[in-house]
Amino acid sequence: MAVLSPFHLAIPVNDLEKCKSFYQNTLNCTPGRSSNQWADFNFFGHQLVLHYDANHQPKLHHNEVDGHAVPVPHFGVVLLWEDFNIFAIHLKESSIQFIIEPYVRFKGLKGEQRTMFFYDPSGNALEFKSFKNLDQLFVA
């Protein structure tokens, strides 16, 4: 597998201070540069920028995947198989309200993966997942 470059993602938030606290204290992301209108975070090796938008209203749309209502849009990170449970336990201890509780999707099939979904304080949906076999990340 090729070495991946970090991505850059900018998302709207309607409460910058609450979201800064969430990403830093709940998800353990390291803060970077910031102003009173935006804040950078090291999001698992990627650059996430929270941009303040007082009028931001999350889009509450879902598509069915493996019998679950998956929020669209969403973003997140693929974790190592062993790290997924550790992170899920940390989130449960942090009282995260899951949209989809951590579970194994496509069990015994190509692309078997652990996944979980939750919202940040501004209603942006996040998914964290891990693949039993990372080589199957893009298998059709």
N, CA, C and O atoms as a GROMACS GRO file, in nm:
protein
  560
    1MET      N    1   0.085  -0.117   0.000
    1MET     CA    2   0.000   0.000   0.000
    1MET      C    3   0.089   0.124   0.000
    1MET      O    4   0.189   0.128   0.072
    2ALA      N    5   0.056   0.223  -0.080
    2ALA     CA    6   0.133   0.347  -0.088
    2ALA      C    7   0.117   0.427   0.040
    2ALA      O    8   0.017   0.417   0.111
    3VAL      N    9   0.218   0.507   0.069
    3VAL     CA   10   0.210   0.597   0.183
    3VAL      C   11   0.108   0.706   0.150
    3VAL      O   12   0.115   0.768   0.044
    4LEU      N   13   0.016   0.729   0.241
    4LEU     CA   14  -0.088   0.828   0.218
    4LEU      C   15  -0.045   0.965   0.267
    4LEU      O   16   0.020   0.977   0.371
    5SER      N   17  -0.082   1.068   0.192
    5SER     CA   18  -0.061   1.205   0.235
    5SER      C   19  -0.177   1.246   0.325
    5SER      O   20  -0.288   1.198   0.308
    6PRO      N   21  -0.152   1.334   0.420
    6PRO     CA   22  -0.262   1.381   0.505
    6PRO      C   23  -0.365   1.458   0.422
    6PRO      O   24  -0.330   1.530   0.329
    7PHE      N   25  -0.492   1.441   0.456
    7PHE     CA   26  -0.595   1.520   0.390
    7PHE      C   27  -0.620   1.646   0.471
    7PHE      O   28  -0.580   1.656   0.587
    8HIS      N   29  -0.686   1.743   0.408
    8HIS     CA   30  -0.728   1.867   0.471
    8HIS      C   31  -0.879   1.872   0.456
    8HIS      O   32  -0.932   1.859   0.346
    9LEU      N   33  -0.949   1.892   0.566
    9LEU     CA   34  -1.094   1.901   0.564
    9LEU      C   35  -1.137   2.018   0.649
    9LEU      O   36  -1.095   2.030   0.764
   10ALA      N   37  -1.220   2.105   0.594
   10ALA     CA   38  -1.275   2.219   0.667
   10ALA      C   39  -1.425   2.197   0.681
   10ALA      O   40  -1.494   2.171   0.583
   11ILE      N   41  -1.475   2.207   0.805
   11ILE     CA   42  -1.617   2.184   0.831
   11ILE      C   43  -1.677   2.302   0.907
   11ILE      O   44  -1.606   2.372   0.980
   12PRO      N   45  -1.807   2.326   0.889
   12PRO     CA   46  -1.873   2.434   0.962
   12PRO      C   47  -1.915   2.387   1.102
   12PRO      O   48  -1.955   2.272   1.121
   13VAL      N   49  -1.905   2.478   1.198
   13VAL     CA   50  -1.953   2.451   1.334
   13VAL      C   51  -2.030   2.574   1.383
   13VAL      O   52  -1.992   2.687   1.352
   14ASN      N   53  -2.137   2.552   1.458
   14ASN     CA   54  -2.216   2.664   1.507
   14ASN      C   55  -2.180   2.705   1.650
   14ASN      O   56  -2.236   2.801   1.702
   15ASP      N   57  -2.089   2.634   1.712
   15ASP     CA   58  -2.037   2.671   1.845
   15ASP      C   59  -1.889   2.634   1.847
   15ASP      O   60  -1.852   2.521   1.880
   16LEU      N   61  -1.804   2.729   1.811
   16LEU     CA   62  -1.662   2.702   1.796
   16LEU      C   63  -1.599   2.655   1.927
   16LEU      O   64  -1.521   2.560   1.925
   17GLU      N   65  -1.630   2.717   2.037
   17GLU     CA   66  -1.567   2.679   2.164
   17GLU      C   67  -1.608   2.538   2.208
   17GLU      O   68  -1.523   2.461   2.254
   18LYS      N   69  -1.734   2.506   2.194
   18LYS     CA   70  -1.781   2.372   2.232
   18LYS      C   71  -1.716   2.266   2.143
   18LYS      O   72  -1.676   2.160   2.190
   19CYS      N   73  -1.707   2.295   2.013
   19CYS     CA   74  -1.646   2.198   1.921
   19CYS      C   75  -1.495   2.187   1.943
   19CYS      O   76  -1.440   2.078   1.933
   20LYS      N   77  -1.428   2.298   1.972
   20LYS     CA   78  -1.286   2.291   2.004
   20LYS      C   79  -1.263   2.200   2.124
   20LYS      O   80  -1.171   2.118   2.123
   21SER      N   81  -1.344   2.214   2.225
   21SER     CA   82  -1.333   2.129   2.343
   21SER      C   83  -1.359   1.983   2.309
   21SER      O   84  -1.287   1.894   2.357
   22PHE      N   85  -1.459   1.956   2.227
   22PHE     CA   86  -1.492   1.819   2.186
   22PHE      C   87  -1.375   1.753   2.113
   22PHE      O   88  -1.334   1.643   2.148
   23TYR      N   89  -1.323   1.821   2.012
   23TYR     CA   90  -1.215   1.760   1.933
   23TYR      C   91  -1.087   1.744   2.014
   23TYR      O   92  -1.014   1.646   1.998
   24GLN      N   93  -1.060   1.841   2.101
   24GLN     CA   94  -0.938   1.831   2.183
   24GLN      C   95  -0.955   1.735   2.300
   24GLN      O   96  -0.870   1.648   2.321
   25ASN      N   97  -1.060   1.748   2.376
   25ASN     CA   98  -1.074   1.673   2.501
   25ASN      C   99  -1.144   1.538   2.488
   25ASN      O  100  -1.114   1.446   2.564
   26THR      N  101  -1.235   1.525   2.394
   26THR     CA  102  -1.304   1.397   2.376
   26THR      C  103  -1.234   1.309   2.274
   26THR      O  104  -1.214   1.190   2.298
   27LEU      N  105  -1.196   1.367   2.160
   27LEU     CA  106  -1.130   1.288   2.056
   27LEU      C  107  -0.978   1.291   2.069
   27LEU      O  108  -0.908   1.222   1.994
   28ASN      N  109  -0.925   1.370   2.162
   28ASN     CA  110  -0.780   1.380   2.187
   28ASN      C  111  -0.701   1.429   2.067
   28ASN      O  112  -0.588   1.386   2.044
   29CYS      N  113  -0.760   1.520   1.990
   29CYS     CA  114  -0.690   1.581   1.877
   29CYS      C  115  -0.609   1.700   1.926
   29CYS      O  116  -0.656   1.778   2.009
   30THR      N  117  -0.488   1.713   1.876
   30THR     CA  118  -0.399   1.822   1.917
   30THR      C  119  -0.437   1.949   1.842
   30THR      O  120  -0.446   1.948   1.719
   31PRO      N  121  -0.460   2.060   1.916
   31PRO     CA  122  -0.494   2.186   1.848
   31PRO      C  123  -0.371   2.246   1.780
   31PRO      O  124  -0.257   2.224   1.821
   32GLY      N  125  -0.398   2.323   1.675
   32GLY     CA  126  -0.293   2.396   1.603
   32GLY      C  127  -0.326   2.543   1.603
   32GLY      O  128  -0.364   2.600   1.705
   33ARG      N  129  -0.312   2.605   1.487
   33ARG     CA  130  -0.342   2.748   1.474
   33ARG      C  131  -0.491   2.772   1.493
   33ARG      O  132  -0.573   2.682   1.471
   34SER      N  133  -0.525   2.894   1.534
   34SER     CA  134  -0.667   2.926   1.549
   34SER      C  135  -0.687   3.077   1.552
   34SER      O  136  -0.592   3.154   1.567
   35SER      N  137  -0.812   3.117   1.536
   35SER     CA  138  -0.854   3.256   1.551
   35SER      C  139  -0.990   3.252   1.619
   35SER      O  140  -1.032   3.147   1.668
   36ASN      N  141  -1.058   3.364   1.622
   36ASN     CA  142  -1.193   3.362   1.681
   36ASN      C  143  -1.297   3.312   1.581
   36ASN      O  144  -1.415   3.304   1.614
   37GLN      N  145  -1.254   3.277   1.459
   37GLN     CA  146  -1.345   3.228   1.355
   37GLN      C  147  -1.316   3.085   1.310
   37GLN      O  148  -1.400   3.024   1.244
   38TRP      N  149  -1.199   3.030   1.345
   38TRP     CA  150  -1.162   2.896   1.300
   38TRP      C  151  -1.056   2.836   1.392
   38TRP      O  152  -0.993   2.907   1.470
   39ALA      N  153  -1.039   2.705   1.381
   39ALA     CA  154  -0.937   2.635   1.461
   39ALA      C  155  -0.891   2.511   1.386
   39ALA      O  156  -0.972   2.434   1.335
   40ASP      N  157  -0.758   2.493   1.381
   40ASP     CA  158  -0.696   2.374   1.320
   40ASP      C  159  -0.678   2.266   1.425
   40ASP      O  160  -0.653   2.295   1.542
   41PHE      N  161  -0.691   2.140   1.382
   41PHE     CA  162  -0.661   2.026   1.469
   41PHE      C  163  -0.586   1.920   1.392
   41PHE      O  164  -0.606   1.902   1.272
   42ASN      N  165  -0.498   1.850   1.464
   42ASN     CA  166  -0.436   1.729   1.411
   42ASN      C  167  -0.537   1.618   1.435
   42ASN      O  168  -0.550   1.567   1.546
   43PHE      N  169  -0.607   1.581   1.330
   43PHE     CA  170  -0.714   1.482   1.336
   43PHE      C  171  -0.656   1.348   1.290
   43PHE      O  172  -0.670   1.310   1.173
   44PHE      N  173  -0.591   1.278   1.383
   44PHE     CA  174  -0.533   1.147   1.354
   44PHE      C  175  -0.434   1.154   1.238
   44PHE      O  176  -0.430   1.067   1.152
   45GLY      N  177  -0.353   1.262   1.238
   45GLY     CA  178  -0.252   1.281   1.134
   45GLY      C  179  -0.299   1.362   1.015
   45GLY      O  180  -0.222   1.383   0.921
   46HIS      N  181  -0.422   1.407   1.017
   46HIS     CA  182  -0.479   1.486   0.908
   46HIS      C  183  -0.515   1.624   0.960
   46HIS      O  184  -0.527   1.644   1.081
   47GLN      N  185  -0.532   1.720   0.870
   47GLN     CA  186  -0.564   1.856   0.912
   47GLN      C  187  -0.715   1.879   0.904
   47GLN      O  188  -0.774   1.879   0.796
   48LEU      N  189  -0.775   1.899   1.018
   48LEU     CA  190  -0.917   1.931   1.028
   48LEU      C  191  -0.928   2.076   1.073
   48LEU      O  192  -0.865   2.116   1.171
   49VAL      N  193  -1.009   2.153   1.002
   49VAL     CA  194  -1.030   2.293   1.038
   49VAL      C  195  -1.177   2.314   1.069
   49VAL      O  196  -1.264   2.284   0.986
   50LEU      N  197  -1.204   2.364   1.187
   50LEU     CA  198  -1.340   2.400   1.228
   50LEU      C  199  -1.361   2.546   1.194
   50LEU      O  200  -1.287   2.632   1.242
   51HIS      N  201  -1.460   2.577   1.112
   51HIS     CA  202  -1.492   2.715   1.073
   51HIS      C  203  -1.625   2.754   1.136
   51HIS      O  204  -1.726   2.686   1.117
   52TYR      N  205  -1.625   2.864   1.210
   52TYR     CA  206  -1.746   2.911   1.276
   52TYR      C  207  -1.847   2.960   1.174
   52TYR      O  208  -1.815   3.041   1.087
   53ASP      N  209  -1.970   2.910   1.185
   53ASP     CA  210  -2.083   2.952   1.104
   53ASP      C  211  -2.205   2.951   1.196
   53ASP      O  212  -2.261   2.845   1.225
   54ALA      N  213  -2.245   3.069   1.240
   54ALA     CA  214  -2.358   3.080   1.334
   54ALA      C  215  -2.486   3.020   1.278
   54ALA      O  216  -2.573   2.980   1.354
   55ASN      N  217  -2.497   3.013   1.146
   55ASN     CA  218  -2.619   2.962   1.083
   55ASN      C  219  -2.611   2.815   1.043
   55ASN      O  220  -2.702   2.763   0.980
   56HIS      N  221  -2.501   2.748   1.080
   56HIS     CA  222  -2.485   2.607   1.040
   56HIS      C  223  -2.595   2.521   1.101
   56HIS      O  224  -2.618   2.520   1.222
   57GLN      N  225  -2.662   2.449   1.014
   57GLN     CA  226  -2.763   2.350   1.053
   57GLN      C  227  -2.721   2.218   0.989
   57GLN      O  228  -2.706   2.212   0.867
   58PRO      N  229  -2.703   2.113   1.069
   58PRO     CA  230  -2.659   1.986   1.010
   58PRO      C  231  -2.766   1.928   0.918
   58PRO      O  232  -2.886   1.947   0.938
   59LYS      N  233  -2.718   1.858   0.817
   59LYS     CA  234  -2.808   1.789   0.724
   59LYS      C  235  -2.835   1.652   0.783
   59LYS      O  236  -2.742   1.574   0.806
   60LEU      N  237  -2.960   1.621   0.809
   60LEU     CA  238  -2.996   1.494   0.872
   60LEU      C  239  -3.054   1.399   0.768
   60LEU      O  240  -3.175   1.378   0.761
   61HIS      N  241  -2.964   1.343   0.687
   61HIS     CA  242  -3.004   1.245   0.585
   61HIS      C  243  -2.934   1.114   0.618
   61HIS      O  244  -2.821   1.114   0.667
   62HIS      N  245  -3.000   1.004   0.593
   62HIS     CA  246  -2.943   0.871   0.620
   62HIS      C  247  -2.966   0.779   0.501
   62HIS      O  248  -3.069   0.787   0.434
   63ASN      N  249  -2.870   0.692   0.476
   63ASN     CA  250  -2.884   0.582   0.380
   63ASN      C  251  -2.867   0.451   0.455
   63ASN      O  252  -2.789   0.444   0.550
   64GLU      N  253  -2.939   0.348   0.413
   64GLU     CA  254  -2.927   0.218   0.480
   64GLU      C  255  -2.802   0.146   0.430
   64GLU      O  256  -2.780   0.131   0.310
   65VAL      N  257  -2.721   0.101   0.525
   65VAL     CA  258  -2.604   0.018   0.498
   65VAL      C  259  -2.603  -0.092   0.603
   65VAL      O  260  -2.601  -0.065   0.723
   66ASP      N  261  -2.606  -0.215   0.559
   66ASP     CA  262  -2.599  -0.330   0.649
   66ASP      C  263  -2.706  -0.322   0.759
   66ASP      O  264  -2.681  -0.358   0.874
   67GLY      N  265  -2.825  -0.273   0.722
   67GLY     CA  266  -2.936  -0.267   0.817
   67GLY      C  267  -2.932  -0.151   0.914
   67GLY      O  268  -3.011  -0.148   1.008
   68HIS      N  269  -2.842  -0.056   0.893
   68HIS     CA  270  -2.831   0.061   0.981
   68HIS      C  271  -2.852   0.189   0.900
   68HIS      O  272  -2.818   0.195   0.782
   69ALA      N  273  -2.908   0.291   0.964
   69ALA     CA  274  -2.928   0.422   0.902
   69ALA      C  275  -2.799   0.503   0.918
   69ALA      O  276  -2.773   0.560   1.024
   70VAL      N  277  -2.720   0.507   0.812
   70VAL     CA  278  -2.590   0.574   0.814
   70VAL      C  279  -2.609   0.722   0.776
   70VAL      O  280  -2.666   0.751   0.671
   71PRO      N  281  -2.562   0.814   0.861
   71PRO     CA  282  -2.577   0.956   0.829
   71PRO      C  283  -2.489   0.997   0.712
   71PRO      O  284  -2.374   0.954   0.700
   72VAL      N  285  -2.546   1.081   0.624
   72VAL     CA  286  -2.476   1.133   0.508
   72VAL      C  287  -2.500   1.283   0.504
   72VAL      O  288  -2.615   1.326   0.508
   73PRO      N  289  -2.394   1.364   0.497
   73PRO     CA  290  -2.254   1.326   0.486
   73PRO      C  291  -2.195   1.287   0.621
   73PRO      O  292  -2.254   1.311   0.727
   74HIS      N  293  -2.076   1.226   0.615
   74HIS     CA  294  -1.997   1.196   0.734
   74HIS      C  295  -1.851   1.187   0.694
   74HIS      O  296  -1.819   1.176   0.576
   75PHE      N  297  -1.764   1.192   0.794
   75PHE     CA  298  -1.621   1.177   0.770
   75PHE      C  299  -1.561   1.107   0.891
   75PHE      O  300  -1.626   1.094   0.994
   76GLY      N  301  -1.438   1.062   0.877
   76GLY     CA  302  -1.371   0.997   0.988
   76GLY      C  303  -1.239   0.938   0.946
   76GLY      O  304  -1.179   0.979   0.847
   77VAL      N  305  -1.195   0.839   1.023
   77VAL     CA  306  -1.063   0.782   1.004
   77VAL      C  307  -1.074   0.630   1.011
   77VAL      O  308  -1.157   0.576   1.085
   78VAL      N  309  -0.989   0.562   0.934
   78VAL     CA  310  -0.975   0.417   0.944
   78VAL      C  311  -0.865   0.390   1.046
   78VAL      O  312  -0.750   0.427   1.025
   79LEU      N  313  -0.902   0.325   1.154
   79LEU     CA  314  -0.807   0.291   1.261
   79LEU      C  315  -0.754   0.150   1.242
   79LEU      O  316  -0.813   0.070   1.168
   80LEU      N  317  -0.645   0.120   1.308
   80LEU     CA  318  -0.597  -0.018   1.311
   80LEU      C  319  -0.698  -0.103   1.387
   80LEU      O  320  -0.762  -0.054   1.480
   81TRP      N  321  -0.712  -0.229   1.350
   81TRP     CA  322  -0.809  -0.321   1.410
   81TRP      C  323  -0.796  -0.322   1.562
   81TRP      O  324  -0.897  -0.316   1.633
   82GLU      N  325  -0.673  -0.328   1.612
   82GLU     CA  326  -0.650  -0.335   1.757
   82GLU      C  327  -0.685  -0.203   1.827
   82GLU      O  328  -0.726  -0.204   1.943
   83ASP      N  329  -0.670  -0.090   1.756
   83ASP     CA  330  -0.694   0.041   1.817
   83ASP      C  331  -0.842   0.076   1.824
   83ASP      O  332  -0.882   0.161   1.905
   84PHE      N  333  -0.924   0.013   1.741
   84PHE     CA  334  -1.065   0.047   1.734
   84PHE      C  335  -1.133   0.028   1.869
   84PHE      O  336  -1.202   0.119   1.917
   85ASN      N  337  -1.115  -0.089   1.931
   85ASN     CA  338  -1.181  -0.115   2.059
   85ASN      C  339  -1.135  -0.020   2.168
   85ASN      O  340  -1.216   0.025   2.249
   86ILE      N  341  -1.007   0.010   2.170
   86ILE     CA  342  -0.954   0.103   2.270
   86ILE      C  343  -1.021   0.240   2.255
   86ILE      O  344  -1.062   0.301   2.354
   87PHE      N  345  -1.033   0.287   2.130
   87PHE     CA  346  -1.096   0.416   2.104
   87PHE      C  347  -1.246   0.410   2.138
   87PHE      O  348  -1.299   0.505   2.195
   88ALA      N  349  -1.312   0.301   2.102
   88ALA     CA  350  -1.456   0.288   2.133
   88ALA      C  351  -1.480   0.291   2.284
   88ALA      O  352  -1.575   0.355   2.330
   89ILE      N  353  -1.396   0.224   2.360
   89ILE     CA  354  -1.408   0.225   2.506
   89ILE      C  355  -1.388   0.367   2.558
   89ILE      O  356  -1.462   0.412   2.645
   90HIS      N  357  -1.288   0.437   2.506
   90HIS     CA  358  -1.263   0.576   2.547
   90HIS      C  359  -1.387   0.662   2.519
   90HIS      O  360  -1.426   0.743   2.603
   91LEU      N  361  -1.448   0.645   2.402
   91LEU     CA  362  -1.566   0.724   2.368
   91LEU      C  363  -1.683   0.692   2.461
   91LEU      O  364  -1.755   0.782   2.504
   92LYS      N  365  -1.703   0.563   2.491
   92LYS     CA  366  -1.810   0.526   2.584
   92LYS      C  367  -1.786   0.587   2.721
   92LYS      O  368  -1.880   0.637   2.785
   93GLU      N  369  -1.661   0.585   2.767
   93GLU     CA  370  -1.627   0.645   2.897
   93GLU      C  371  -1.644   0.796   2.893
   93GLU      O  372  -1.661   0.859   2.998
   94SER      N  373  -1.638   0.855   2.774
   94SER     CA  374  -1.658   1.000   2.757
   94SER      C  375  -1.805   1.034   2.734
   94SER      O  376  -1.839   1.149   2.705
   95SER      N  377  -1.893   0.934   2.748
   95SER     CA  378  -2.038   0.951   2.735
   95SER      C  379  -2.083   0.996   2.597
   95SER      O  380  -2.179   1.072   2.584
   96ILE      N  381  -2.014   0.949   2.493
   96ILE     CA  382  -2.057   0.978   2.356
   96ILE      C  383  -2.192   0.911   2.333
   96ILE      O  384  -2.214   0.797   2.373
   97GLN      N  385  -2.282   0.984   2.268
   97GLN     CA  386  -2.409   0.926   2.224
   97GLN      C  387  -2.389   0.877   2.082
   97GLN      O  388  -2.376   0.957   1.990
   98PHE      N  389  -2.386   0.747   2.065
   98PHE     CA  390  -2.363   0.689   1.933
   98PHE      C  391  -2.490   0.695   1.850
   98PHE      O  392  -2.600   0.672   1.901
   99ILE      N  393  -2.475   0.725   1.721
   99ILE     CA  394  -2.583   0.710   1.624
   99ILE      C  395  -2.592   0.561   1.592
   99ILE      O  396  -2.700   0.503   1.588
  100ILE      N  397  -2.475   0.501   1.568
  100ILE     CA  398  -2.462   0.357   1.548
  100ILE      C  399  -2.353   0.310   1.643
  100ILE      O  400  -2.236   0.348   1.630
  101GLU      N  401  -2.391   0.227   1.738
  101GLU     CA  402  -2.296   0.173   1.836
  101GLU      C  403  -2.186   0.094   1.765
  101GLU      O  404  -2.208   0.041   1.656
  102PRO      N  405  -2.068   0.086   1.824
  102PRO     CA  406  -1.961   0.006   1.763
  102PRO      C  407  -2.008  -0.138   1.739
  102PRO      O  408  -2.063  -0.203   1.828
  103TYR      N  409  -1.984  -0.186   1.618
  103TYR     CA  410  -2.020  -0.324   1.583
  103TYR      C  411  -1.936  -0.369   1.464
  103TYR      O  412  -1.866  -0.289   1.402
  104VAL      N  413  -1.945  -0.498   1.431
  104VAL     CA  414  -1.875  -0.554   1.316
  104VAL      C  415  -1.972  -0.560   1.199
  104VAL      O  416  -2.078  -0.623   1.207
  105ARG      N  417  -1.936  -0.494   1.090
  105ARG     CA  418  -2.016  -0.489   0.968
  105ARG      C  419  -1.958  -0.588   0.867
  105ARG      O  420  -1.836  -0.606   0.860
  106PHE      N  421  -2.044  -0.653   0.790
  106PHE     CA  422  -2.004  -0.748   0.685
  106PHE      C  423  -1.923  -0.865   0.743
  106PHE      O  424  -1.827  -0.912   0.682
  107LYS      N  425  -1.964  -0.910   0.861
  107LYS     CA  426  -1.891  -1.016   0.932
  107LYS      C  427  -1.875  -1.140   0.844
  107LYS      O  428  -1.972  -1.191   0.788
  108GLY      N  429  -1.750  -1.187   0.832
  108GLY     CA  430  -1.718  -1.306   0.755
  108GLY      C  431  -1.712  -1.284   0.605
  108GLY      O  432  -1.687  -1.378   0.530
  109LEU      N  433  -1.735  -1.160   0.560
  109LEU     CA  434  -1.734  -1.129   0.417
  109LEU      C  435  -1.612  -1.043   0.382
  109LEU      O  436  -1.542  -0.995   0.471
  110LYS      N  437  -1.589  -1.025   0.251
  110LYS     CA  438  -1.485  -0.931   0.209
  110LYS      C  439  -1.520  -0.794   0.266
  110LYS      O  440  -1.636  -0.753   0.265
  111GLY      N  441  -1.420  -0.724   0.315
  111GLY     CA  442  -1.444  -0.592   0.370
  111GLY      C  443  -1.496  -0.592   0.512
  111GLY      O  444  -1.549  -0.491   0.559
  112GLU      N  445  -1.482  -0.705   0.584
  112GLU     CA  446  -1.527  -0.709   0.723
  112GLU      C  447  -1.462  -0.594   0.799
  112GLU      O  448  -1.341  -0.572   0.788
  113GLN      N  449  -1.544  -0.522   0.875
  113GLN     CA  450  -1.495  -0.401   0.942
  113GLN      C  451  -1.570  -0.374   1.071
  113GLN      O  452  -1.686  -0.412   1.087
  114ARG      N  453  -1.503  -0.307   1.161
  114ARG     CA  454  -1.568  -0.251   1.279
  114ARG      C  455  -1.601  -0.107   1.243
  114ARG      O  456  -1.525  -0.041   1.173
  115THR      N  457  -1.715  -0.060   1.292
  115THR     CA  458  -1.755   0.077   1.261
  115THR      C  459  -1.839   0.134   1.374
  115THR      O  460  -1.900   0.060   1.452
  116MET      N  461  -1.840   0.265   1.383
  116MET     CA  462  -1.925   0.337   1.479
  116MET      C  463  -1.946   0.478   1.427
  116MET      O  464  -1.861   0.534   1.358
  117PHE      N  465  -2.061   0.536   1.460
  117PHE     CA  466  -2.098   0.670   1.416
  117PHE      C  467  -2.146   0.752   1.535
  117PHE      O  468  -2.211   0.700   1.626
  118PHE      N  469  -2.114   0.881   1.531
  118PHE     CA  470  -2.164   0.976   1.631
  118PHE      C  471  -2.153   1.116   1.574
  118PHE      O  472  -2.085   1.138   1.473
  119TYR      N  473  -2.220   1.212   1.638
  119TYR     CA  474  -2.216   1.352   1.595
  119TYR      C  475  -2.122   1.433   1.684
  119TYR      O  476  -2.105   1.402   1.801
  120ASP      N  477  -2.061   1.537   1.625
  120ASP     CA  478  -1.991   1.635   1.707
  120ASP      C  479  -2.096   1.733   1.762
  120ASP      O  480  -2.213   1.722   1.725
  121PRO      N  481  -2.060   1.829   1.848
  121PRO     CA  482  -2.160   1.918   1.906
  121PRO      C  483  -2.236   2.006   1.806
  121PRO      O  484  -2.341   2.060   1.840
  122SER      N  485  -2.184   2.022   1.683
  122SER     CA  486  -2.254   2.100   1.581
  122SER      C  487  -2.331   2.013   1.483
  122SER      O  488  -2.383   2.063   1.384
  123GLY      N  489  -2.339   1.882   1.511
  123GLY     CA  490  -2.418   1.793   1.428
  123GLY      C  491  -2.346   1.738   1.306
  123GLY      O  492  -2.410   1.682   1.218
  124ASN      N  493  -2.214   1.753   1.300
  124ASN     CA  494  -2.136   1.691   1.194
  124ASN      C  495  -2.117   1.543   1.229
  124ASN      O  496  -2.071   1.511   1.338
  125ALA      N  497  -2.153   1.455   1.136
  125ALA     CA  498  -2.145   1.311   1.162
  125ALA      C  499  -2.004   1.260   1.138
  125ALA      O  500  -1.939   1.296   1.039
  126LEU      N  501  -1.957   1.176   1.230
  126LEU     CA  502  -1.825   1.113   1.219
  126LEU      C  503  -1.841   0.962   1.219
  126LEU      O  504  -1.926   0.907   1.289
  127GLU      N  505  -1.757   0.897   1.139
  127GLU     CA  506  -1.749   0.751   1.140
  127GLU      C  507  -1.603   0.713   1.164
  127GLU      O  508  -1.512   0.764   1.099
  128PHE      N  509  -1.584   0.623   1.257
  128PHE     CA  510  -1.453   0.561   1.276
  128PHE      C  511  -1.471   0.414   1.246
  128PHE      O  512  -1.568   0.352   1.289
  129LYS      N  513  -1.375   0.358   1.172
  129LYS     CA  514  -1.385   0.219   1.133
  129LYS      C  515  -1.248   0.156   1.133
  129LYS      O  516  -1.146   0.224   1.141
  130SER      N  517  -1.246   0.024   1.125
  130SER     CA  518  -1.122  -0.050   1.109
  130SER      C  519  -1.155  -0.175   1.029
  130SER      O  520  -1.265  -0.230   1.040
  131PHE      N  521  -1.061  -0.217   0.949
  131PHE     CA  522  -1.080  -0.336   0.866
  131PHE      C  523  -1.003  -0.453   0.924
  131PHE      O  524  -0.888  -0.438   0.966
  132LYS      N  525  -1.068  -0.569   0.927
  132LYS     CA  526  -1.000  -0.689   0.973
  132LYS      C  527  -0.877  -0.713   0.888
  132LYS      O  528  -0.772  -0.753   0.938
  133ASN      N  529  -0.891  -0.688   0.757
  133ASN     CA  530  -0.780  -0.699   0.662
  133ASN      C  531  -0.774  -0.566   0.587
  133ASN      O  532  -0.854  -0.542   0.496
  134LEU      N  533  -0.678  -0.480   0.623
  134LEU     CA  534  -0.670  -0.347   0.563
  134LEU      C  535  -0.654  -0.352   0.411
  134LEU      O  536  -0.690  -0.256   0.343
  135ASP      N  537  -0.601  -0.461   0.359
  135ASP     CA  538  -0.589  -0.476   0.213
  135ASP      C  539  -0.725  -0.478   0.145
  135ASP      O  540  -0.732  -0.464   0.023
  136GLN      N  541  -0.833  -0.493   0.221
  136GLN     CA  542  -0.968  -0.497   0.164
  136GLN      C  543  -1.039  -0.362   0.171
  136GLN      O  544  -1.160  -0.354   0.148
  137LEU      N  545  -0.965  -0.258   0.204
  137LEU     CA  546  -1.023  -0.124   0.216
  137LEU      C  547  -1.099  -0.084   0.090
  137LEU      O  548  -1.206  -0.025   0.099
  138PHE      N  549  -1.045  -0.115  -0.028
  138PHE     CA  550  -1.107  -0.074  -0.154
  138PHE      C  551  -1.158  -0.192  -0.238
  138PHE      O  552  -1.181  -0.176  -0.358
  139VAL      N  553  -1.175  -0.309  -0.176
  139VAL     CA  554  -1.223  -0.426  -0.249
  139VAL      C  555  -1.371  -0.408  -0.283
  139VAL      O  556  -1.452  -0.367  -0.199
  140ALA      N  557  -1.404  -0.440  -0.408
  140ALA     CA  558  -1.544  -0.427  -0.453
  140ALA      C  559  -1.623  -0.551  -0.411
  140ALA      O  560  -1.742  -0.560  -0.439
   0.00000   0.00000   0.00000
